[in-house]
Coordinates of C-alpha atoms in Angstrom, one line a residue:
Chain N
M20 CA -13.0 55.9 -203.9
A21 CA -14.0 54.0 -200.8
R22 CA -17.5 54.6 -201.2
Y23 CA -17.2 53.0 -205.0
I24 CA -15.2 50.1 -203.7
R25 CA -17.9 49.5 -201.1
I26 CA -20.7 49.5 -203.6
Y27 CA -18.7 47.1 -205.8
Q28 CA -18.1 44.9 -203.1
T29 CA -22.2 44.7 -202.7
L30 CA -22.6 44.3 -206.4
L31 CA -20.2 41.2 -206.3
H32 CA -22.3 39.8 -203.7
L33 CA -25.6 40.5 -205.5
N34 CA -24.1 38.7 -208.5
I35 CA -23.3 35.8 -206.5
S36 CA -26.7 35.5 -205.4
A37 CA -27.8 35.6 -209.0
L38 CA -25.2 32.8 -209.9
T39 CA -26.6 30.7 -207.2
A40 CA -30.0 31.2 -208.6
Y41 CA -29.2 30.2 -212.1
R42 CA -27.0 27.4 -211.6
A43 CA -27.5 25.5 -214.7
N44 CA -26.8 28.8 -216.8
F45 CA -23.5 29.1 -214.8
T46 CA -22.3 25.7 -215.6
T47 CA -23.0 26.0 -219.5
N48 CA -21.1 29.4 -219.2
V49 CA -18.2 28.0 -217.6
T50 CA -18.3 25.2 -220.0
S51 CA -18.4 27.4 -222.9
S52 CA -15.8 29.5 -221.5
I53 CA -13.3 26.9 -220.9
T54 CA -14.3 25.3 -224.3
W55 CA -13.7 28.4 -226.3
A56 CA -10.4 29.0 -224.8
L57 CA -9.2 25.4 -225.5
F58 CA -10.2 25.5 -229.0
S59 CA -8.2 29.2 -229.4
I60 CA -5.3 27.4 -227.9
F61 CA -5.4 24.4 -229.7
S62 CA -6.0 26.4 -233.1
I63 CA -2.9 28.4 -232.5
V64 CA -0.9 25.5 -231.7
L65 CA -1.8 23.8 -234.5
L66 CA -1.0 26.8 -236.8
T67 CA 2.3 27.2 -235.2
A68 CA 3.2 23.9 -235.2
R69 CA 5.2 23.7 -238.4
T70 CA 6.4 27.5 -238.6
S71 CA 9.2 28.5 -236.3
E72 CA 8.5 32.5 -236.7
V73 CA 5.4 34.5 -238.0
F74 CA 5.8 38.4 -238.4
G75 CA 9.0 38.1 -236.3
W76 CA 7.5 36.5 -233.4
R77 CA 9.0 33.1 -232.5
R78 CA 6.4 30.2 -231.7
E79 CA 6.6 30.3 -228.1
E80 CA 5.8 34.2 -228.3
I81 CA 2.9 33.6 -230.3
L82 CA 1.6 30.6 -228.0
F83 CA 2.2 33.3 -225.1
L84 CA 0.2 36.0 -226.5
T85 CA -2.8 33.7 -226.9
A86 CA -2.3 32.8 -223.1
A87 CA -2.2 36.8 -222.3
Y88 CA -5.4 37.1 -224.6
S89 CA -7.2 34.6 -222.6
I90 CA -6.2 36.5 -219.4
L91 CA -7.3 39.6 -220.6
I92 CA -10.3 38.8 -222.4
G93 CA -11.2 36.6 -219.5
I94 CA -11.1 39.8 -216.9
F95 CA -12.9 41.9 -219.5
H96 CA -15.8 39.4 -219.9
M97 CA -15.9 38.8 -216.2
V98 CA -16.1 42.5 -215.1
F99 CA -17.6 44.3 -218.3
S100 CA -18.9 42.3 -221.4
K101 CA -22.6 41.6 -219.7
N102 CA -22.7 45.1 -218.6
F103 CA -22.1 46.3 -222.6
E104 CA -24.6 43.6 -223.7
R105 CA -27.3 45.2 -221.9
F106 CA -26.4 48.7 -222.6
S107 CA -28.9 48.9 -226.0
R108 CA -31.6 47.4 -223.6
L109 CA -31.2 50.0 -221.0
V110 CA -31.4 52.8 -223.6
Y111 CA -34.5 51.1 -225.6
Y112 CA -36.6 50.5 -222.8
G113 CA -35.7 53.7 -220.9
Q114 CA -34.2 51.9 -218.0
L115 CA -31.5 54.3 -217.9
D116 CA -33.7 56.5 -215.8
G117 CA -33.2 54.4 -212.7
I118 CA -29.5 54.7 -213.2
L119 CA -29.3 58.4 -213.9
L120 CA -31.5 59.1 -210.8
K121 CA -29.0 57.5 -208.4
P122 CA -26.8 59.6 -206.7
V123 CA -23.6 57.5 -208.1
D124 CA -21.6 58.3 -211.1
S125 CA -23.7 56.6 -214.1
Q126 CA -20.9 55.4 -216.0
F127 CA -19.5 53.4 -213.0
L128 CA -23.1 51.8 -212.9
V129 CA -23.7 51.1 -216.3
S130 CA -20.3 49.5 -216.6
F131 CA -20.0 47.4 -213.3
W132 CA -23.5 46.3 -212.7
L133 CA -23.3 42.7 -214.0
V134 CA -20.5 40.4 -212.9
N135 CA -19.7 37.1 -215.0
Y136 CA -18.3 34.8 -212.7
A137 CA -17.9 32.0 -215.5
S138 CA -15.1 33.6 -217.2
L139 CA -12.9 33.3 -214.1
F140 CA -12.2 29.8 -215.3
R141 CA -11.0 31.4 -218.5
I142 CA -8.6 33.5 -216.5
I143 CA -7.4 30.7 -214.5
F144 CA -7.0 28.8 -217.7
G145 CA -5.0 31.3 -219.3
V146 CA -2.7 32.0 -216.5
G147 CA -1.9 28.1 -216.3
F148 CA -1.4 28.0 -219.7
A149 CA 1.3 31.0 -219.5
A150 CA 2.8 29.2 -216.6
Y151 CA 3.2 26.0 -218.6
L152 CA 4.7 28.0 -221.6
I153 CA 7.2 29.8 -219.2
H154 CA 8.3 26.3 -217.7
Q155 CA 8.3 24.3 -221.1
Y156 CA 10.3 26.8 -223.1
H157 CA 12.5 28.1 -220.2
I158 CA 11.4 31.5 -221.0
P159 CA 13.6 33.8 -219.0
V160 CA 11.3 36.1 -216.6
S161 CA 12.4 38.4 -213.9
P162 CA 10.2 40.1 -211.2
V163 CA 10.5 42.9 -213.0
S164 CA 9.0 41.7 -216.3
V165 CA 6.4 40.1 -214.7
V166 CA 5.4 43.1 -212.7
G167 CA 5.7 45.1 -216.0
F168 CA 3.5 42.8 -217.7
I169 CA 0.6 42.4 -214.7
V170 CA 0.8 46.3 -214.8
L171 CA 0.4 46.8 -218.5
V172 CA -2.3 44.2 -218.6
G173 CA -4.3 46.6 -216.6
V174 CA -3.5 49.3 -218.7
G175 CA -4.6 47.6 -221.7
L176 CA -7.9 46.6 -220.0
L177 CA -8.5 50.3 -219.4
L178 CA -7.9 51.0 -223.1
L179 CA -10.1 48.1 -224.4
Y180 CA -12.7 49.2 -221.9
S181 CA -12.5 52.8 -223.1
V182 CA -12.9 51.9 -226.8
W183 CA -15.9 49.7 -226.0
F184 CA -17.5 52.4 -224.0
L185 CA -16.8 55.1 -226.6
V186 CA -18.4 52.8 -229.4
A187 CA -21.2 51.6 -226.7
S188 CA -22.4 55.2 -226.1
L189 CA -23.5 55.5 -229.5
T190 CA -26.7 53.3 -228.7
I191 CA -27.9 56.6 -227.2
W192 CA -28.6 57.6 -230.6
Y193 CA -29.3 54.2 -232.1
P194 CA -30.8 52.1 -229.1
R195 CA -31.5 49.2 -231.6
L196 CA -27.7 48.8 -232.8
S197 CA -27.8 45.5 -230.9
N198 CA -24.8 44.1 -233.5
I199 CA -22.3 46.8 -232.1
V200 CA -21.6 44.1 -229.3
Q201 CA -21.0 41.5 -231.6
F202 CA -19.1 43.8 -233.9
M203 CA -16.8 45.0 -231.0
Y204 CA -16.2 41.1 -229.9
S205 CA -14.7 40.8 -233.1
V206 CA -12.5 43.9 -233.0
S207 CA -11.5 42.8 -229.5
G208 CA -10.8 39.1 -230.8
M209 CA -8.0 41.0 -233.1
M210 CA -5.7 41.6 -230.2
R211 CA -4.7 37.8 -229.9
Y212 CA -2.4 38.3 -233.1
P213 CA 0.9 40.2 -233.3
Q214 CA 0.7 43.9 -234.1
E215 CA 3.0 43.5 -237.0
M216 CA 0.3 41.2 -239.0
Y217 CA -2.1 44.4 -238.9
R218 CA 0.7 46.4 -240.9
Q219 CA -0.6 44.3 -244.0
F220 CA -3.9 46.2 -243.7
A221 CA -4.4 49.4 -245.6
W222 CA -3.0 52.3 -243.4
Y223 CA -6.5 53.7 -242.8
I224 CA -7.8 50.2 -241.3
F225 CA -4.7 49.8 -239.6
L226 CA -4.6 53.3 -238.0
F227 CA -8.3 52.4 -236.8
L228 CA -7.2 48.9 -235.0
L229 CA -4.1 50.7 -233.9
P230 CA -5.1 51.0 -230.3
I231 CA -6.5 47.5 -230.2
T232 CA -3.5 45.8 -231.6
F233 CA -1.3 47.5 -228.6
I234 CA -3.4 45.8 -225.9
A235 CA -2.0 42.2 -225.7
T236 CA 1.1 42.5 -227.8
I237 CA 2.9 45.3 -225.7
P238 CA 2.4 43.3 -222.2
V239 CA 3.9 40.2 -223.9
K240 CA 6.8 42.3 -225.4
V241 CA 7.7 43.4 -222.0
L242 CA 7.4 40.0 -220.5
F243 CA 10.1 38.7 -223.5
Q244 CA 12.1 41.9 -222.7
R245 CA 11.9 42.8 -226.3
Y246 CA 10.0 46.1 -226.0
V247 CA 10.9 49.8 -227.2
F248 CA 9.9 52.6 -224.9
V249 CA 7.7 54.1 -227.4
D250 CA 5.5 51.0 -227.3
I251 CA 4.6 51.4 -223.6
L252 CA 4.4 54.9 -223.9
G253 CA 1.8 54.5 -227.0
L254 CA -0.2 52.0 -224.9
A255 CA -0.5 54.3 -222.3
G256 CA -1.0 57.3 -223.9
F257 CA -4.0 55.7 -225.9
A258 CA -5.4 54.2 -222.6
L259 CA -5.4 57.7 -220.9
V260 CA -6.4 59.6 -224.0
L261 CA -9.4 57.1 -224.7
F262 CA -10.5 56.9 -221.1
V263 CA -10.9 60.7 -220.9
A264 CA -12.9 60.8 -224.1
S265 CA -15.0 58.1 -223.2
R266 CA -16.1 59.9 -220.2
K267 CA -16.4 63.2 -222.2
F268 CA -18.5 61.7 -224.8
W269 CA -20.8 59.6 -222.3
N270 CA -21.7 62.9 -220.5
Y271 CA -22.3 64.6 -224.2
A272 CA -24.4 61.4 -225.4
L273 CA -26.7 61.7 -222.2
R274 CA -27.8 65.0 -223.5
F275 CA -29.8 63.3 -226.2
Y276 CA -31.1 60.6 -223.9
T277 CA -34.8 60.7 -224.8
S278 CA -35.8 58.2 -222.0
A279 CA -38.6 56.7 -224.7
S280 CA -40.4 53.6 -223.6
S281 CA -39.9 54.4 -219.6
Chain X
M25 CA -45.8 30.5 -253.3
K26 CA -47.0 34.3 -253.1
I27 CA -46.7 34.1 -249.2
Y28 CA -43.2 32.6 -249.1
F29 CA -41.9 35.6 -251.5
Q30 CA -43.9 38.2 -249.1
I31 CA -42.2 36.6 -245.8
I32 CA -38.5 37.0 -247.8
K33 CA -39.7 40.4 -248.7
N34 CA -40.6 41.3 -245.2
T35 CA -37.3 39.8 -243.8
W36 CA -35.4 42.2 -246.0
D37 CA -37.5 45.0 -245.2
E38 CA -36.9 44.3 -241.5
Y39 CA -33.0 44.2 -242.1
M40 CA -33.3 47.3 -244.0
V41 CA -34.9 49.2 -241.3
Y42 CA -32.1 48.4 -238.8
R43 CA -29.3 49.2 -241.9
L44 CA -26.8 50.3 -239.5
N45 CA -27.0 46.9 -237.7
F46 CA -26.7 45.0 -240.7
I47 CA -24.0 47.1 -242.4
L48 CA -21.9 46.6 -239.0
W49 CA -22.6 42.9 -239.2
R50 CA -21.0 43.0 -242.7
V51 CA -18.1 44.8 -241.7
R52 CA -17.8 42.4 -238.7
M53 CA -17.6 39.5 -241.4
V54 CA -15.0 41.3 -243.4
M55 CA -12.7 42.1 -240.6
Q56 CA -12.8 38.7 -239.7
I57 CA -12.0 37.4 -243.3
L58 CA -9.3 39.8 -243.2
V59 CA -7.5 38.6 -240.2
T60 CA -7.6 35.1 -240.9
Y61 CA -6.5 36.0 -244.5
F62 CA -3.2 37.6 -243.6
L63 CA -2.7 35.3 -241.0
W64 CA -2.5 32.2 -243.6
W65 CA -0.9 34.8 -246.0
A66 CA 1.9 35.1 -243.2
I67 CA 2.5 31.6 -243.0
F68 CA 2.8 30.9 -246.5
S69 CA 5.2 33.5 -246.7
Q70 CA 7.7 31.0 -245.2
R71 CA 6.7 27.8 -246.7
E72 CA 5.0 26.5 -250.0
L73 CA 2.8 23.8 -248.6
F74 CA 1.2 23.6 -245.4
G75 CA -1.1 20.3 -244.4
G76 CA -1.3 19.4 -248.3
Y77 CA -2.5 23.0 -249.2
T78 CA -0.9 25.3 -251.4
E79 CA -1.4 29.1 -250.9
S80 CA -3.8 29.5 -253.6
M81 CA -5.7 26.5 -252.1
M82 CA -5.8 27.8 -248.6
L83 CA -6.6 31.4 -249.9
T84 CA -9.3 30.1 -251.8
Y85 CA -10.6 28.0 -248.8
I86 CA -10.9 31.1 -246.6
L87 CA -12.5 33.4 -249.2
L88 CA -14.9 31.0 -250.5
S89 CA -15.7 29.5 -247.0
S90 CA -17.2 33.3 -246.3
I91 CA -19.6 33.1 -249.1
V92 CA -20.5 29.5 -248.3
R93 CA -20.7 30.4 -244.6
T94 CA -23.9 33.1 -245.8
I95 CA -25.8 30.2 -247.6
V96 CA -25.1 27.5 -244.8
L97 CA -24.9 29.3 -241.6
G98 CA -27.1 32.4 -242.2
T99 CA -30.4 31.7 -240.2
T100 CA -33.0 33.5 -238.4
T101 CA -33.9 30.4 -236.4
M102 CA -31.8 32.0 -233.6
E103 CA -34.9 33.6 -232.4
V104 CA -37.2 30.6 -232.1
G105 CA -36.3 30.0 -228.3
E106 CA -37.3 33.3 -227.5
V107 CA -40.3 33.2 -229.6
I108 CA -41.4 30.2 -227.5
N109 CA -40.3 31.7 -224.1
R110 CA -42.4 34.9 -224.6
G111 CA -45.5 33.0 -225.8
N112 CA -45.1 34.5 -229.6
L113 CA -45.6 30.9 -230.8
S114 CA -49.0 31.3 -230.0
N115 CA -49.5 33.6 -233.0
H116 CA -47.8 31.1 -235.6
L117 CA -49.8 28.0 -234.3
V118 CA -53.0 30.1 -235.3
R119 CA -51.7 30.9 -238.7
P120 CA -52.7 28.8 -241.8
L121 CA -48.9 28.5 -242.4
S122 CA -46.4 25.9 -240.9
F123 CA -44.0 27.4 -238.3
F124 CA -41.4 25.5 -239.9
S125 CA -42.4 26.6 -243.7
Y126 CA -42.3 30.4 -242.2
Y127 CA -38.7 30.0 -240.8
I128 CA -37.4 28.2 -244.1
A129 CA -38.6 31.2 -246.0
R130 CA -37.3 33.6 -243.3
D131 CA -34.1 31.8 -243.7
I132 CA -33.9 31.8 -247.5
G133 CA -34.5 35.8 -247.1
D134 CA -31.4 36.2 -244.8
K135 CA -29.1 33.8 -246.9
L136 CA -30.0 35.7 -250.2
L137 CA -29.3 39.1 -248.7
N138 CA -26.5 37.8 -247.0
F139 CA -25.1 36.1 -249.9
M140 CA -25.5 39.2 -252.3
F141 CA -23.5 41.3 -249.9
S142 CA -20.7 38.7 -249.5
L143 CA -20.2 38.5 -253.1
V144 CA -19.7 42.2 -253.6
E145 CA -17.3 42.2 -250.4
I146 CA -15.2 39.1 -251.9
G147 CA -15.3 40.9 -255.2
L148 CA -13.8 44.2 -253.8
L149 CA -11.1 42.0 -251.7
F150 CA -10.2 40.5 -254.9
V151 CA -9.7 43.7 -256.4
I152 CA -7.7 45.1 -253.6
L153 CA -5.7 42.0 -252.5
H154 CA -5.3 40.1 -255.8
P155 CA -5.0 36.9 -253.8
P156 CA -3.9 33.8 -255.8
V157 CA -6.8 31.6 -255.9
F158 CA -7.8 28.0 -257.1
L159 CA -10.2 28.0 -259.6
Q160 CA -12.0 24.8 -260.1
M161 CA -12.3 24.0 -264.1
Q162 CA -14.8 21.0 -263.8
P163 CA -18.3 22.1 -264.0
L164 CA -19.4 18.9 -262.4
V165 CA -17.5 19.3 -259.4
V166 CA -18.7 22.8 -259.1
L167 CA -22.4 21.6 -259.4
T168 CA -21.3 18.8 -256.6
A169 CA -20.2 21.1 -254.2
A170 CA -23.1 23.6 -254.7
A171 CA -25.4 20.5 -253.9
A172 CA -23.4 19.8 -250.9
V173 CA -23.8 23.5 -249.8
V174 CA -27.6 23.1 -250.0
I175 CA -27.2 19.9 -247.8
G176 CA -25.4 21.7 -245.3
A177 CA -27.8 24.6 -245.4
V178 CA -30.8 21.8 -244.9
L179 CA -28.5 20.2 -241.9
Y180 CA -28.0 23.4 -240.5
F181 CA -31.5 24.6 -240.4
M182 CA -32.4 21.6 -238.6
F183 CA -29.6 21.7 -236.0
S184 CA -30.6 25.4 -235.2
M185 CA -34.0 24.6 -234.8
I186 CA -33.3 21.7 -232.4
L187 CA -31.2 24.0 -230.2
G188 CA -34.3 26.7 -230.4
L189 CA -37.0 24.1 -229.7
L190 CA -35.0 23.6 -226.3
G191 CA -37.1 26.8 -225.4
F192 CA -40.2 24.7 -224.9
W193 CA -38.3 23.4 -221.5
T194 CA -36.1 25.9 -220.6
P195 CA -35.4 29.7 -220.8
D196 CA -31.7 29.4 -220.9
I197 CA -31.0 28.4 -224.1
W198 CA -28.2 31.0 -224.8
G199 CA -25.7 28.6 -223.1
P200 CA -26.3 25.6 -225.2
R201 CA -26.4 27.8 -228.4
F202 CA -23.2 29.4 -227.5
L203 CA -21.4 26.2 -226.5
S204 CA -22.7 24.8 -229.7
F205 CA -21.4 27.5 -231.7
V206 CA -18.1 27.5 -230.4
V207 CA -17.6 23.5 -231.3
M208 CA -19.5 23.9 -234.6
E209 CA -17.2 26.6 -235.6
F210 CA -14.3 24.6 -234.9
F211 CA -15.4 21.1 -236.3
A212 CA -17.2 22.9 -239.4
G213 CA -13.8 24.0 -240.9
G214 CA -14.7 27.7 -240.3
V215 CA -11.4 28.2 -238.6
F216 CA -9.1 26.1 -241.0
P217 CA -9.7 23.2 -243.2
L218 CA -10.5 20.0 -240.9
D219 CA -7.9 17.8 -243.0
I220 CA -5.0 19.7 -241.6
L221 CA -6.1 18.3 -238.0
P222 CA -4.3 15.4 -236.5
Q223 CA -5.5 12.1 -238.5
G224 CA -7.5 11.0 -235.2
I225 CA -9.3 14.2 -234.6
F226 CA -10.0 14.5 -238.4
L227 CA -11.7 11.1 -238.2
L228 CA -13.8 12.1 -235.4
T229 CA -15.0 15.3 -237.5
K230 CA -16.1 12.9 -240.2
G231 CA -18.7 11.3 -237.8
L232 CA -20.1 14.5 -236.9
P233 CA -22.8 16.8 -238.8
F234 CA -20.7 20.0 -238.2
Y235 CA -18.3 18.5 -241.0
Y236 CA -21.1 19.0 -243.7
F237 CA -21.7 22.6 -242.9
L238 CA -18.6 24.0 -244.4
Y239 CA -15.6 21.7 -245.0
F240 CA -17.4 19.2 -246.9
P241 CA -18.7 21.4 -249.7
L242 CA -15.4 23.3 -249.9
G243 CA -13.4 20.0 -249.7
I244 CA -15.2 18.9 -252.9
Y245 CA -14.6 22.6 -254.7
L246 CA -11.2 22.3 -253.9
G247 CA -10.8 18.5 -255.0
K248 CA -9.7 17.2 -251.7
I249 CA -12.8 15.0 -251.6
S250 CA -13.8 12.8 -254.7
G251 CA -14.4 9.2 -255.6
W252 CA -15.8 6.8 -252.7
E253 CA -15.4 9.3 -250.0
L254 CA -17.6 11.5 -252.0
V255 CA -20.1 9.0 -252.1
N256 CA -19.6 8.3 -248.7
G257 CA -19.9 11.7 -247.5
F258 CA -23.1 12.4 -249.2
A259 CA -24.6 9.0 -247.9
M260 CA -23.8 10.0 -244.3
S261 CA -24.8 13.4 -244.7
F262 CA -28.5 12.3 -245.9
V263 CA -28.4 9.9 -242.7
W264 CA -27.6 12.8 -240.7
I265 CA -30.7 14.8 -242.5
F266 CA -33.1 11.7 -241.5
G267 CA -31.7 11.5 -238.1
L268 CA -32.0 14.9 -237.3
G269 CA -35.4 15.0 -239.0
I270 CA -36.7 12.5 -236.7
L271 CA -35.3 14.5 -233.7
L272 CA -36.7 17.6 -234.7
R273 CA -40.3 16.1 -235.3
A274 CA -40.1 14.4 -231.9
L275 CA -39.1 17.7 -229.9
W276 CA -41.7 19.7 -231.7
L277 CA -44.4 17.5 -231.0
R278 CA -43.5 17.1 -227.5
G279 CA -42.7 20.6 -226.8
L280 CA -46.2 21.4 -228.0
K281 CA -47.5 19.3 -225.4
V282 CA -45.7 21.2 -222.6
Y283 CA -46.0 24.8 -224.1
S284 CA -47.8 27.1 -221.8
A285 CA -48.0 30.4 -223.7
E286 CA -46.2 31.7 -221.1
G287 CA -46.2 35.6 -221.3
K288 CA -49.1 36.0 -223.5

C-alpha cells in the first residue's frame, strides 16, 4: 500500500509539471470548470425558485444536492476522468503494452496516471456553496452527520469509479468506442437529481440507473438526517460488489487484449 | 451535385462502421431528454404555470428541442481543429472542392441521420409517455419556425467552424470549444426556455448569436415570438450571419498564411 502511495505522489508531481508546461490549457480548463458549476447551480436555483418541494425534497435539500454533486463530480474529474478519456486510445494504439509490462497493478496505472488539477476549483466551489447553504438555510448539521456525509461521498466515488471502469473495460473488445466516455458523462450527470425522480422511469431503466442514483442522494440524506439504514447499506453494497466486479472484469478483459497497432 | 451526395453517403457509411458508437450517442440523447422531461413533469405536478408556460408548452419545448438540436447543432466541424493540427488540411487544399463545401455536405449527412433517429425516438417516447403537447395549427407559423431552424443551422456552422479554425494558431482548441459549449448550451435555451430567465439576463441573451440556435425557432413555434419581435429576430440573425461570415473569411485567409502542414 505504501508503495502505491509513493507512486501516486510521483504521479501528482509529474502532473504538476505537465500543468506548468501547458498553462493556457490549464487556465481554460479552470474557467470551463467554474462556468459549468456556475450554470448548473444557477439553473437549479431558477428551477426551484417557484417550487417549495419536488419529489419530496425541499428547496434547500435540492440545492444542497447540487453542491454535493459539484464536490463529487469535481473529485471524480480531478482523479479519474482524464484517465477514462485516454482508455480507448491506450487500447487502440496498443499503448497498454507499456502499462502491462510494469511491475505495478495495471488497473491502478490506467486509473490514476493523469490528474486534472483544474477540477480542484470545482470542488472548492462546491464546498463553498454547501457552506453558504448551511449558513443561509440554518441547516442543522452535527459533527456525526458531517463525518457521515464525507465518508459516504468517498463510498459514492468508489461506486462511480467502479461503474465507469466496468463500462470502460469494454473498449478492450471495441477500441473505437470513444462515445462511451460521453455516454458515461451523461449517466454520471443523472446523480444531481433526487433518486425519487427516476422512479418515474420504466422499472428496467430505473434498475439500471439505481447504483448511480444512490451516489449523491444518500450522502445528502445523511447530512439532513432523513436517511434510512437500507439506503446506506445499498450504497455501500453496490460500491463493494461493483468494485470487485470491475477488478474481475478487467482481468478477464485483458485476456482478449490483442496489442494491435503496437 | 453528385460529389456532395457522395460525401453525405460517405459520412453515413462512416457512422455505420462504428454503429455501436452511434447507438451509444443516441441512447445518451434519449436519456438526457427523459431526465429533463421528468424534471419538468415533477415541477408541473405542483403548479399549472411556470414562467408563462403551461405543462404542454414546456414539454413540447423539451421534446421539440431534441429534434431541432439534431438539425442546428449536429455537426462534424468539431474535427476541423485536429485536421489543421495534424496537417491533414493539405489533403483538402489540393482537392478540386472547397473545404467549406466539403464540411457543409458532411454536416448535412450528420444532421439527416441524427434527425431521422431523433424522429423515431421522440415518436416512441410519445407512444410510451403520452405527454400533453402543444400543436401549432397555423402552417405559416410552422414554416417560419422551420426557416428559423435553417438560419440557426447556418449560424452554428459558422460559429463551430470559427472555433475549429483556431487550430491554425494553437493546438489547445479543446478548452475554448468546451467553454463555448457550456456557455452555448445555457444561452441557446438548451436547458430551459430563455424567457423564464430574469428579464435582464433574457435581454442579454437576445444580443448573442446563441439565442438563434434553439430558443428562437422554438419560441416562434410556440407562439412566444411574433409580430415585430419576429421581424427584429430575423433581422438580427442576418446581421449575425453577415458578421460571423466576415470573421470566418478573415480567419481562414489569415490562417492559411500561417499554416505549415505540421505533422505531414
